[in-house]
Amino acid sequence: MKSKLGVRPDDAVLKQYDDSSAEVLSALAGINPALFWIPGNHDPDTMFEDPESLTIAASTLNIGTNIHGKLVQLAPSLYLAGYGGAVEASIDGQPSWGAYPVTDEELGAGILPLSEEISILPADSSVLLMTHCGPNGSSTAEVSGWDANSITAQGVREHWVLSGSRSLRDMIQSEQLQSKTLLNVHGHTHNGCGMARLGAVTVLNPGSVRYLSLIHISEPTRLLSISYAVFCLKKKKKSNIDRQHTSYLNT
C-alpha cells in the first residue's frame, strides 16, 4: 500500500510511531480524561482510515477519542465535530504546501456527511467544529510572517501563504452551520495564531503548542449560557489546571 506521502513504512516503524503517539495522547488524557483529538498533516494514513487506530499500543492506556469525521455529543444540546488533515496551500495562486491526506476538493466530499449530520440536529443545538486546517479567507489560516512557524519573528512577507480550505469555508458559511456553530478551532497554520470571524462563527487558531498557550472563550453572541475551552499545554505559575472543562486536541 502506498502512502500519500510516499511508501508506507514497515510494520516495525508504524508500531514505533503508534507507541510514541499513544504515550503523548495518554499524557494529555492524564490532564483531562475527556480528551478528543484529530490527526494533522504529519500523521499516518491509518489515523484517517481507522479512527480507532493505535489500539495495540493503547490497549492499557487512555488515549482519548479520535473524532476524525465524527460528531459526538458532549452535553445536552452541545456537540463536537472533527475533521483532520490539511489541504494544499498557495502563494499568489501558485501551489506552495502540498495537501495531506486529501486535496481541498476531496476534503469537500469527505466532510459532506459531517455537514449533513450537523444540519439535522435540533435547532437549539450548538456545535464546536475542530479541524486541522482552517477555512479559506480567515486570517487564522494565512501566513504573513517570514517564518511560517513563528508568531514572534519580525517581518512581513510580500506574498502571503494561503493555507485555508475553500470547502471548509463553504461548509461553515452555509445557513445551517451559521446558526449552530459556536466555534471553529483549527491548527496547521502556526503563524496564523489568533481569532477571526466567518459570518456569525468565531474562528480560533490557538497556535503551535511550542508557545504553550491556554485559551478560554465564552461566546457572548449566543443566547445559550455555554462556556467552552480549548486547551494546549501551558506553563503556569499555578500548578492546578481547571479539570472541569473538556480537552480538545488538534494534532
Short mmCIF file of N, CA and C in Angstrom, two decimals, residues 12-185:
data_model
loop_
_atom_site.label_atom_id
_atom_site.label_comp_id
_atom_site.label_asym_id
_atom_site.label_seq_id
_atom_site.Cartn_x
_atom_site.Cartn_y
_atom_site.Cartn_z
N ALA A 12 7.27 -2.44 11.75
CA ALA A 12 8.07 -2.08 12.92
C ALA A 12 8.11 -0.57 13.12
N VAL A 13 8.24 0.18 12.01
CA VAL A 13 8.27 1.64 12.09
C VAL A 13 6.89 2.17 12.51
N LEU A 14 5.84 1.59 11.93
CA LEU A 14 4.49 2.02 12.29
C LEU A 14 4.20 1.76 13.76
N LYS A 15 4.63 0.62 14.26
CA LYS A 15 4.40 0.30 15.67
C LYS A 15 5.14 1.29 16.57
N GLN A 16 6.37 1.65 16.18
CA GLN A 16 7.13 2.61 16.96
C GLN A 16 6.42 3.96 17.00
N TYR A 17 5.89 4.36 15.85
CA TYR A 17 5.15 5.62 15.79
C TYR A 17 3.88 5.54 16.64
N ASP A 18 3.16 4.44 16.50
CA ASP A 18 1.92 4.27 17.26
C ASP A 18 2.20 4.30 18.76
N ASP A 19 3.27 3.64 19.19
CA ASP A 19 3.61 3.62 20.61
C ASP A 19 3.91 5.03 21.11
N SER A 20 4.69 5.79 20.33
CA SER A 20 5.03 7.16 20.72
C SER A 20 3.78 8.04 20.76
N SER A 21 2.91 7.88 19.76
CA SER A 21 1.67 8.66 19.72
C SER A 21 0.79 8.35 20.92
N ALA A 22 0.71 7.08 21.24
CA ALA A 22 -0.11 6.66 22.38
C ALA A 22 0.41 7.25 23.68
N GLU A 23 1.74 7.34 23.83
CA GLU A 23 2.33 7.92 25.04
C GLU A 23 1.97 9.39 25.17
N VAL A 24 2.05 10.13 24.05
CA VAL A 24 1.71 11.56 24.08
C VAL A 24 0.24 11.75 24.41
N LEU A 25 -0.62 10.99 23.73
CA LEU A 25 -2.06 11.12 23.96
C LEU A 25 -2.43 10.72 25.38
N SER A 26 -1.76 9.69 25.90
CA SER A 26 -2.03 9.26 27.26
C SER A 26 -1.65 10.34 28.27
N ALA A 27 -0.54 11.04 28.01
CA ALA A 27 -0.12 12.13 28.90
C ALA A 27 -1.15 13.25 28.90
N LEU A 28 -1.69 13.57 27.71
CA LEU A 28 -2.71 14.60 27.63
C LEU A 28 -4.00 14.16 28.30
N ALA A 29 -4.33 12.88 28.14
CA ALA A 29 -5.53 12.35 28.80
C ALA A 29 -5.34 12.36 30.31
N GLY A 30 -4.09 12.34 30.77
CA GLY A 30 -3.82 12.45 32.20
C GLY A 30 -4.18 13.82 32.75
N ILE A 31 -4.11 14.84 31.89
CA ILE A 31 -4.52 16.19 32.30
C ILE A 31 -6.04 16.25 32.39
N ASN A 32 -6.69 15.66 31.40
CA ASN A 32 -8.15 15.58 31.41
C ASN A 32 -8.57 14.33 30.65
N PRO A 33 -9.20 13.37 31.33
CA PRO A 33 -9.57 12.09 30.69
C PRO A 33 -10.50 12.26 29.50
N ALA A 34 -11.29 13.33 29.47
CA ALA A 34 -12.22 13.55 28.37
C ALA A 34 -11.49 14.24 27.23
N LEU A 35 -10.59 13.51 26.57
CA LEU A 35 -9.75 14.05 25.50
C LEU A 35 -10.27 13.62 24.14
N PHE A 36 -10.49 14.60 23.26
CA PHE A 36 -10.90 14.33 21.89
C PHE A 36 -9.84 14.91 20.96
N TRP A 37 -9.44 14.13 19.94
CA TRP A 37 -8.36 14.59 19.07
C TRP A 37 -8.61 14.21 17.62
N ILE A 38 -7.91 14.91 16.74
CA ILE A 38 -7.95 14.60 15.31
C ILE A 38 -6.52 14.56 14.79
N PRO A 39 -6.26 13.80 13.73
CA PRO A 39 -4.91 13.76 13.15
C PRO A 39 -4.62 15.02 12.34
N GLY A 40 -3.32 15.35 12.24
CA GLY A 40 -2.91 16.50 11.46
C GLY A 40 -2.39 16.07 10.10
N ASN A 41 -1.47 16.84 9.53
CA ASN A 41 -0.96 16.51 8.20
C ASN A 41 0.43 15.87 8.25
N HIS A 42 0.84 15.41 9.43
CA HIS A 42 2.08 14.65 9.54
C HIS A 42 1.83 13.32 10.26
N ASP A 43 0.60 12.87 10.22
CA ASP A 43 0.24 11.62 10.87
C ASP A 43 -0.02 10.55 9.80
N PRO A 44 0.10 9.27 10.18
CA PRO A 44 0.00 8.20 9.19
C PRO A 44 -1.42 8.02 8.64
N ASP A 45 -1.48 7.41 7.45
CA ASP A 45 -2.77 7.16 6.81
C ASP A 45 -3.73 6.41 7.72
N THR A 46 -3.20 5.54 8.56
CA THR A 46 -4.06 4.70 9.39
C THR A 46 -4.94 5.52 10.32
N MET A 47 -4.48 6.69 10.73
CA MET A 47 -5.29 7.52 11.63
C MET A 47 -6.52 8.08 10.92
N PHE A 48 -6.44 8.17 9.59
CA PHE A 48 -7.58 8.66 8.81
C PHE A 48 -8.46 7.50 8.35
N GLU A 49 -7.83 6.37 8.05
CA GLU A 49 -8.58 5.21 7.57
C GLU A 49 -9.35 4.55 8.69
N ASP A 50 -8.76 4.54 9.89
CA ASP A 50 -9.36 3.86 11.03
C ASP A 50 -9.30 4.77 12.25
N PRO A 51 -10.39 5.51 12.54
CA PRO A 51 -10.39 6.40 13.70
C PRO A 51 -10.09 5.70 15.02
N GLU A 52 -10.20 4.38 15.04
CA GLU A 52 -9.91 3.63 16.27
C GLU A 52 -8.51 3.02 16.23
N SER A 53 -7.60 3.63 15.46
CA SER A 53 -6.23 3.13 15.36
C SER A 53 -5.50 3.29 16.69
N LEU A 54 -4.29 2.82 16.75
CA LEU A 54 -3.47 2.82 17.96
C LEU A 54 -4.01 1.86 19.01
N THR A 55 -4.83 0.90 18.61
CA THR A 55 -5.46 0.02 19.59
C THR A 55 -4.46 -0.89 20.30
N ILE A 56 -3.42 -1.35 19.58
CA ILE A 56 -2.45 -2.24 20.20
C ILE A 56 -1.61 -1.48 21.21
N ALA A 57 -1.05 -0.35 20.77
CA ALA A 57 -0.20 0.44 21.66
C ALA A 57 -0.99 0.99 22.84
N ALA A 58 -2.27 1.26 22.60
CA ALA A 58 -3.07 1.90 23.64
C ALA A 58 -3.95 0.93 24.41
N SER A 59 -3.68 -0.34 24.30
CA SER A 59 -4.56 -1.33 24.91
C SER A 59 -4.68 -1.15 26.43
N THR A 60 -3.63 -0.64 27.05
CA THR A 60 -3.67 -0.43 28.50
C THR A 60 -3.64 1.05 28.86
N LEU A 61 -3.79 1.93 27.85
CA LEU A 61 -3.70 3.36 28.09
C LEU A 61 -4.99 4.07 27.70
N ASN A 62 -5.29 5.16 28.36
CA ASN A 62 -6.38 6.02 27.94
C ASN A 62 -5.79 7.05 26.98
N ILE A 63 -6.14 6.97 25.70
CA ILE A 63 -5.62 7.91 24.72
C ILE A 63 -6.72 8.83 24.19
N GLY A 64 -7.84 8.89 24.87
CA GLY A 64 -8.91 9.73 24.41
C GLY A 64 -9.61 9.15 23.18
N THR A 65 -10.25 10.02 22.40
CA THR A 65 -11.06 9.58 21.27
C THR A 65 -10.70 10.34 20.00
N ASN A 66 -10.38 9.59 18.95
CA ASN A 66 -10.15 10.18 17.64
C ASN A 66 -11.51 10.48 17.00
N ILE A 67 -11.80 11.75 16.74
CA ILE A 67 -13.12 12.11 16.20
C ILE A 67 -13.03 12.58 14.75
N HIS A 68 -12.00 12.13 14.03
CA HIS A 68 -11.92 12.48 12.61
C HIS A 68 -13.17 11.99 11.89
N GLY A 69 -13.91 12.92 11.29
CA GLY A 69 -15.12 12.57 10.55
C GLY A 69 -16.30 12.22 11.43
N LYS A 70 -16.22 12.57 12.71
CA LYS A 70 -17.28 12.18 13.64
C LYS A 70 -17.96 13.39 14.29
N LEU A 71 -19.17 13.15 14.76
CA LEU A 71 -19.93 14.12 15.56
C LEU A 71 -20.28 13.44 16.87
N VAL A 72 -19.85 14.04 17.98
CA VAL A 72 -20.12 13.45 19.29
C VAL A 72 -20.85 14.46 20.17
N GLN A 73 -21.69 13.95 21.05
CA GLN A 73 -22.43 14.82 21.96
C GLN A 73 -21.66 14.95 23.25
N LEU A 74 -21.42 16.20 23.68
CA LEU A 74 -20.68 16.47 24.91
C LEU A 74 -21.60 16.71 26.09
N ALA A 75 -22.73 17.31 25.82
CA ALA A 75 -23.70 17.67 26.86
C ALA A 75 -25.03 17.90 26.16
N PRO A 76 -26.12 18.06 26.90
CA PRO A 76 -27.39 18.35 26.24
C PRO A 76 -27.28 19.55 25.32
N SER A 77 -27.60 19.35 24.04
CA SER A 77 -27.60 20.39 23.01
C SER A 77 -26.21 20.90 22.64
N LEU A 78 -25.14 20.24 23.11
CA LEU A 78 -23.78 20.66 22.78
C LEU A 78 -23.03 19.51 22.13
N TYR A 79 -22.47 19.76 20.93
CA TYR A 79 -21.83 18.72 20.14
C TYR A 79 -20.42 19.16 19.71
N LEU A 80 -19.59 18.16 19.45
CA LEU A 80 -18.24 18.39 18.94
C LEU A 80 -18.08 17.60 17.65
N ALA A 81 -17.68 18.31 16.58
CA ALA A 81 -17.44 17.67 15.28
C ALA A 81 -15.97 17.82 14.94
N GLY A 82 -15.37 16.80 14.30
CA GLY A 82 -13.95 16.87 13.98
C GLY A 82 -13.62 16.39 12.59
N TYR A 83 -12.56 17.01 12.01
CA TYR A 83 -12.06 16.55 10.72
C TYR A 83 -10.59 16.92 10.61
N GLY A 84 -9.74 15.91 10.36
CA GLY A 84 -8.30 16.11 10.34
C GLY A 84 -7.72 16.32 8.95
N GLY A 85 -6.41 16.47 8.90
CA GLY A 85 -5.71 16.64 7.64
C GLY A 85 -5.67 18.08 7.18
N ALA A 86 -4.89 18.32 6.14
CA ALA A 86 -4.74 19.68 5.61
C ALA A 86 -4.74 19.65 4.09
N VAL A 87 -5.30 20.71 3.51
CA VAL A 87 -5.38 20.82 2.05
C VAL A 87 -4.16 21.57 1.51
N GLU A 88 -4.07 21.66 0.18
CA GLU A 88 -2.96 22.36 -0.44
C GLU A 88 -3.01 23.86 -0.14
N ALA A 89 -1.83 24.48 -0.03
CA ALA A 89 -1.72 25.92 0.19
C ALA A 89 -1.18 26.58 -1.08
N SER A 90 -1.36 27.89 -1.17
CA SER A 90 -0.92 28.58 -2.37
C SER A 90 -0.32 29.94 -2.04
N ILE A 91 0.51 30.44 -2.95
CA ILE A 91 1.05 31.80 -2.90
C ILE A 91 0.77 32.43 -4.25
N ASP A 92 -0.03 33.50 -4.24
CA ASP A 92 -0.41 34.17 -5.49
C ASP A 92 -1.00 33.19 -6.51
N GLY A 93 -1.79 32.26 -6.02
CA GLY A 93 -2.46 31.32 -6.90
C GLY A 93 -1.62 30.15 -7.35
N GLN A 94 -0.35 30.10 -6.92
CA GLN A 94 0.53 29.01 -7.29
C GLN A 94 0.70 28.04 -6.12
N PRO A 95 0.81 26.73 -6.37
CA PRO A 95 0.95 25.75 -5.29
C PRO A 95 2.16 26.05 -4.40
N SER A 96 1.95 25.88 -3.10
CA SER A 96 3.03 26.10 -2.13
C SER A 96 3.22 24.84 -1.30
N TRP A 97 2.42 24.67 -0.24
CA TRP A 97 2.48 23.44 0.55
C TRP A 97 1.58 22.39 -0.09
N GLY A 98 2.00 21.14 0.01
CA GLY A 98 1.19 20.05 -0.51
C GLY A 98 0.05 19.68 0.43
N ALA A 99 -0.96 19.00 -0.12
CA ALA A 99 -2.10 18.53 0.67
C ALA A 99 -1.80 17.16 1.26
N TYR A 100 -2.38 16.89 2.43
CA TYR A 100 -2.30 15.55 3.02
C TYR A 100 -3.42 15.39 4.05
N PRO A 101 -4.21 14.32 3.98
CA PRO A 101 -4.12 13.23 3.00
C PRO A 101 -4.98 13.45 1.77
N VAL A 102 -5.73 14.58 1.72
CA VAL A 102 -6.63 14.81 0.60
C VAL A 102 -6.51 16.25 0.10
N THR A 103 -6.89 16.47 -1.15
CA THR A 103 -6.95 17.80 -1.72
C THR A 103 -8.19 18.52 -1.18
N ASP A 104 -8.26 19.82 -1.46
CA ASP A 104 -9.41 20.59 -1.00
C ASP A 104 -10.71 20.04 -1.58
N GLU A 105 -10.67 19.66 -2.84
CA GLU A 105 -11.87 19.11 -3.48
C GLU A 105 -12.28 17.80 -2.80
N GLU A 106 -11.29 16.96 -2.50
CA GLU A 106 -11.59 15.69 -1.83
C GLU A 106 -12.07 15.92 -0.40
N LEU A 107 -11.53 16.93 0.27
CA LEU A 107 -11.99 17.24 1.61
C LEU A 107 -13.47 17.64 1.59
N GLY A 108 -13.85 18.38 0.54
CA GLY A 108 -15.25 18.79 0.43
C GLY A 108 -16.19 17.60 0.39
N ALA A 109 -15.79 16.56 -0.34
CA ALA A 109 -16.60 15.34 -0.39
C ALA A 109 -16.56 14.61 0.93
N GLY A 110 -15.39 14.64 1.60
CA GLY A 110 -15.23 13.91 2.86
C GLY A 110 -16.02 14.51 4.01
N ILE A 111 -16.15 15.85 4.06
CA ILE A 111 -16.86 16.48 5.17
C ILE A 111 -18.36 16.59 4.93
N LEU A 112 -18.81 16.22 3.73
CA LEU A 112 -20.24 16.33 3.42
C LEU A 112 -21.11 15.55 4.40
N PRO A 113 -20.78 14.27 4.71
CA PRO A 113 -21.62 13.54 5.68
C PRO A 113 -21.65 14.23 7.04
N LEU A 114 -20.52 14.82 7.46
CA LEU A 114 -20.48 15.51 8.74
C LEU A 114 -21.36 16.75 8.71
N SER A 115 -21.32 17.47 7.62
CA SER A 115 -22.16 18.65 7.45
C SER A 115 -23.64 18.27 7.48
N GLU A 116 -23.97 17.16 6.86
CA GLU A 116 -25.36 16.70 6.84
C GLU A 116 -25.82 16.30 8.23
N GLU A 117 -24.93 15.65 9.00
CA GLU A 117 -25.27 15.29 10.38
C GLU A 117 -25.58 16.53 11.21
N ILE A 118 -24.77 17.56 11.04
CA ILE A 118 -24.97 18.80 11.79
C ILE A 118 -26.27 19.47 11.38
N SER A 119 -26.58 19.43 10.09
CA SER A 119 -27.77 20.13 9.58
C SER A 119 -29.07 19.58 10.13
N ILE A 120 -29.08 18.29 10.51
CA ILE A 120 -30.33 17.70 11.01
C ILE A 120 -30.41 17.71 12.54
N LEU A 121 -29.43 18.30 13.21
CA LEU A 121 -29.51 18.44 14.65
C LEU A 121 -30.66 19.38 15.00
N PRO A 122 -31.23 19.25 16.20
CA PRO A 122 -32.30 20.16 16.61
C PRO A 122 -31.86 21.62 16.50
N ALA A 123 -32.80 22.51 16.27
CA ALA A 123 -32.49 23.91 16.01
C ALA A 123 -31.75 24.59 17.16
N ASP A 124 -31.95 24.09 18.39
CA ASP A 124 -31.31 24.73 19.54
C ASP A 124 -29.93 24.13 19.84
N SER A 125 -29.40 23.32 18.93
CA SER A 125 -28.10 22.69 19.14
C SER A 125 -26.96 23.69 18.92
N SER A 126 -25.85 23.47 19.64
CA SER A 126 -24.63 24.26 19.47
C SER A 126 -23.50 23.30 19.15
N VAL A 127 -22.68 23.68 18.15
CA VAL A 127 -21.62 22.78 17.67
C VAL A 127 -20.26 23.46 17.77
N LEU A 128 -19.29 22.72 18.30
CA LEU A 128 -17.89 23.11 18.26
C LEU A 128 -17.26 22.32 17.12
N LEU A 129 -16.68 22.99 16.16
CA LEU A 129 -16.10 22.34 14.99
C LEU A 129 -14.59 22.39 15.09
N MET A 130 -13.94 21.22 15.22
CA MET A 130 -12.50 21.14 15.35
C MET A 130 -11.92 20.56 14.06
N THR A 131 -11.09 21.34 13.38
CA THR A 131 -10.46 20.90 12.14
C THR A 131 -8.95 21.15 12.24
N HIS A 132 -8.18 20.45 11.41
CA HIS A 132 -6.74 20.72 11.45
C HIS A 132 -6.41 21.98 10.65
N CYS A 133 -6.88 22.07 9.43
CA CYS A 133 -6.66 23.30 8.67
C CYS A 133 -7.85 24.23 8.89
N GLY A 134 -7.63 25.51 8.67
CA GLY A 134 -8.68 26.49 8.86
C GLY A 134 -9.42 26.79 7.57
N PRO A 135 -10.45 27.63 7.63
CA PRO A 135 -11.21 27.97 6.42
C PRO A 135 -10.50 29.03 5.59
N ASN A 136 -10.56 28.89 4.30
CA ASN A 136 -10.02 29.90 3.40
C ASN A 136 -10.69 31.24 3.65
N GLY A 137 -9.90 32.31 3.62
CA GLY A 137 -10.44 33.64 3.85
C GLY A 137 -10.30 34.12 5.28
N SER A 138 -9.96 33.23 6.19
CA SER A 138 -9.76 33.61 7.59
C SER A 138 -8.29 33.97 7.80
N SER A 139 -8.02 35.05 8.50
CA SER A 139 -6.64 35.45 8.77
C SER A 139 -5.89 34.40 9.57
N THR A 140 -6.64 33.54 10.28
CA THR A 140 -6.00 32.49 11.08
C THR A 140 -5.42 31.38 10.23
N ALA A 141 -5.73 31.39 8.93
CA ALA A 141 -5.22 30.37 8.01
C ALA A 141 -4.28 30.98 6.97
N GLU A 142 -3.71 32.15 7.31
CA GLU A 142 -2.80 32.83 6.40
C GLU A 142 -1.44 33.04 7.06
N VAL A 143 -0.38 32.86 6.30
CA VAL A 143 0.97 33.09 6.79
C VAL A 143 1.46 34.42 6.25
N SER A 144 1.59 35.40 7.14
CA SER A 144 2.06 36.73 6.72
C SER A 144 3.51 36.97 7.10
N GLY A 145 4.01 36.20 8.08
CA GLY A 145 5.38 36.41 8.55
C GLY A 145 6.40 35.64 7.73
N TRP A 146 7.66 36.06 7.82
CA TRP A 146 8.73 35.37 7.10
C TRP A 146 8.91 33.96 7.60
N ASP A 147 8.75 33.77 8.90
CA ASP A 147 8.91 32.44 9.49
C ASP A 147 7.53 31.83 9.68
N ALA A 148 7.21 30.82 8.90
CA ALA A 148 5.86 30.22 8.94
C ALA A 148 5.57 29.54 10.26
N ASN A 149 6.60 29.25 11.06
CA ASN A 149 6.40 28.54 12.32
C ASN A 149 6.51 29.44 13.54
N SER A 150 6.59 30.74 13.34
CA SER A 150 6.80 31.66 14.46
C SER A 150 5.74 32.75 14.47
N ILE A 151 5.34 33.15 15.67
CA ILE A 151 4.45 34.30 15.81
C ILE A 151 5.21 35.48 16.42
N THR A 152 6.48 35.31 16.66
CA THR A 152 7.29 36.37 17.28
C THR A 152 8.35 36.94 16.34
N ALA A 153 8.72 36.19 15.30
CA ALA A 153 9.73 36.68 14.35
C ALA A 153 9.19 37.90 13.61
N GLN A 154 10.01 38.95 13.52
CA GLN A 154 9.57 40.19 12.88
C GLN A 154 9.68 40.10 11.37
N GLY A 155 8.89 40.94 10.70
CA GLY A 155 8.93 40.99 9.24
C GLY A 155 7.67 40.42 8.61
N VAL A 156 7.22 41.07 7.54
CA VAL A 156 6.02 40.63 6.81
C VAL A 156 6.43 40.27 5.39
N ARG A 157 6.06 39.08 4.97
CA ARG A 157 6.41 38.65 3.61
C ARG A 157 5.53 39.35 2.58
N GLU A 158 6.08 39.57 1.41
CA GLU A 158 5.35 40.27 0.36
C GLU A 158 4.20 39.43 -0.16
N HIS A 159 4.43 38.15 -0.29
CA HIS A 159 3.40 37.25 -0.83
C HIS A 159 3.00 36.25 0.25
N TRP A 160 1.78 36.36 0.73
CA TRP A 160 1.32 35.54 1.85
C TRP A 160 0.99 34.12 1.39
N VAL A 161 1.12 33.19 2.33
CA VAL A 161 0.73 31.81 2.08
C VAL A 161 -0.72 31.64 2.54
N LEU A 162 -1.57 31.19 1.64
CA LEU A 162 -2.98 30.94 1.97
C LEU A 162 -3.16 29.44 2.14
N SER A 163 -3.38 29.01 3.38
CA SER A 163 -3.42 27.58 3.67
C SER A 163 -4.81 27.08 4.06
N GLY A 164 -5.81 27.93 3.95
CA GLY A 164 -7.15 27.54 4.34
C GLY A 164 -7.89 26.75 3.27
N SER A 165 -8.95 26.09 3.69
CA SER A 165 -9.75 25.24 2.80
C SER A 165 -11.01 25.97 2.32
N ARG A 166 -11.17 26.03 1.02
CA ARG A 166 -12.39 26.61 0.46
C ARG A 166 -13.61 25.73 0.76
N SER A 167 -13.40 24.43 0.76
CA SER A 167 -14.51 23.52 1.07
C SER A 167 -14.99 23.71 2.50
N LEU A 168 -14.05 23.89 3.43
CA LEU A 168 -14.42 24.13 4.83
C LEU A 168 -15.13 25.46 4.97
N ARG A 169 -14.63 26.47 4.26
CA ARG A 169 -15.30 27.78 4.29
C ARG A 169 -16.73 27.66 3.80
N ASP A 170 -16.93 26.95 2.70
CA ASP A 170 -18.29 26.79 2.16
C ASP A 170 -19.19 26.10 3.17
N MET A 171 -18.64 25.11 3.87
CA MET A 171 -19.41 24.39 4.88
C MET A 171 -19.82 25.33 6.02
N ILE A 172 -18.86 26.12 6.51
CA ILE A 172 -19.13 26.99 7.66
C ILE A 172 -20.09 28.12 7.31
N GLN A 173 -20.03 28.61 6.07
CA GLN A 173 -20.89 29.73 5.72
C GLN A 173 -22.29 29.29 5.28
N SER A 174 -22.55 27.97 5.31
CA SER A 174 -23.90 27.50 5.00
C SER A 174 -24.87 27.94 6.10
N GLU A 175 -26.12 28.06 5.76
CA GLU A 175 -27.12 28.56 6.69
C GLU A 175 -27.19 27.72 7.97
N GLN A 176 -27.17 26.39 7.82
CA GLN A 176 -27.29 25.51 8.98
C GLN A 176 -26.12 25.66 9.94
N LEU A 177 -24.89 25.74 9.41
CA LEU A 177 -23.74 25.85 10.30
C LEU A 177 -23.60 27.25 10.88
N GLN A 178 -24.03 28.27 10.15
CA GLN A 178 -24.00 29.62 10.69
C GLN A 178 -24.90 29.74 11.92
N SER A 179 -25.99 29.00 11.92
CA SER A 179 -26.94 29.10 13.03
C SER A 179 -26.57 28.20 14.21
N LYS A 180 -25.75 27.16 13.96
CA LYS A 180 -25.48 26.18 15.02
C LYS A 180 -24.04 26.15 15.52
N THR A 181 -23.10 26.69 14.75
CA THR A 181 -21.69 26.56 15.11
C THR A 181 -21.25 27.70 16.01
N LEU A 182 -20.80 27.36 17.21
CA LEU A 182 -20.27 28.34 18.15
C LEU A 182 -18.85 28.74 17.78
N LEU A 183 -18.06 27.74 17.34
CA LEU A 183 -16.64 27.96 17.19
C LEU A 183 -16.04 26.96 16.20
N ASN A 184 -15.16 27.43 15.34
CA ASN A 184 -14.29 26.56 14.57
C ASN A 184 -12.88 26.76 15.11
N VAL A 185 -12.33 25.73 15.72
CA VAL A 185 -10.95 25.80 16.22
C VAL A 185 -10.09 24.93 15.32
#
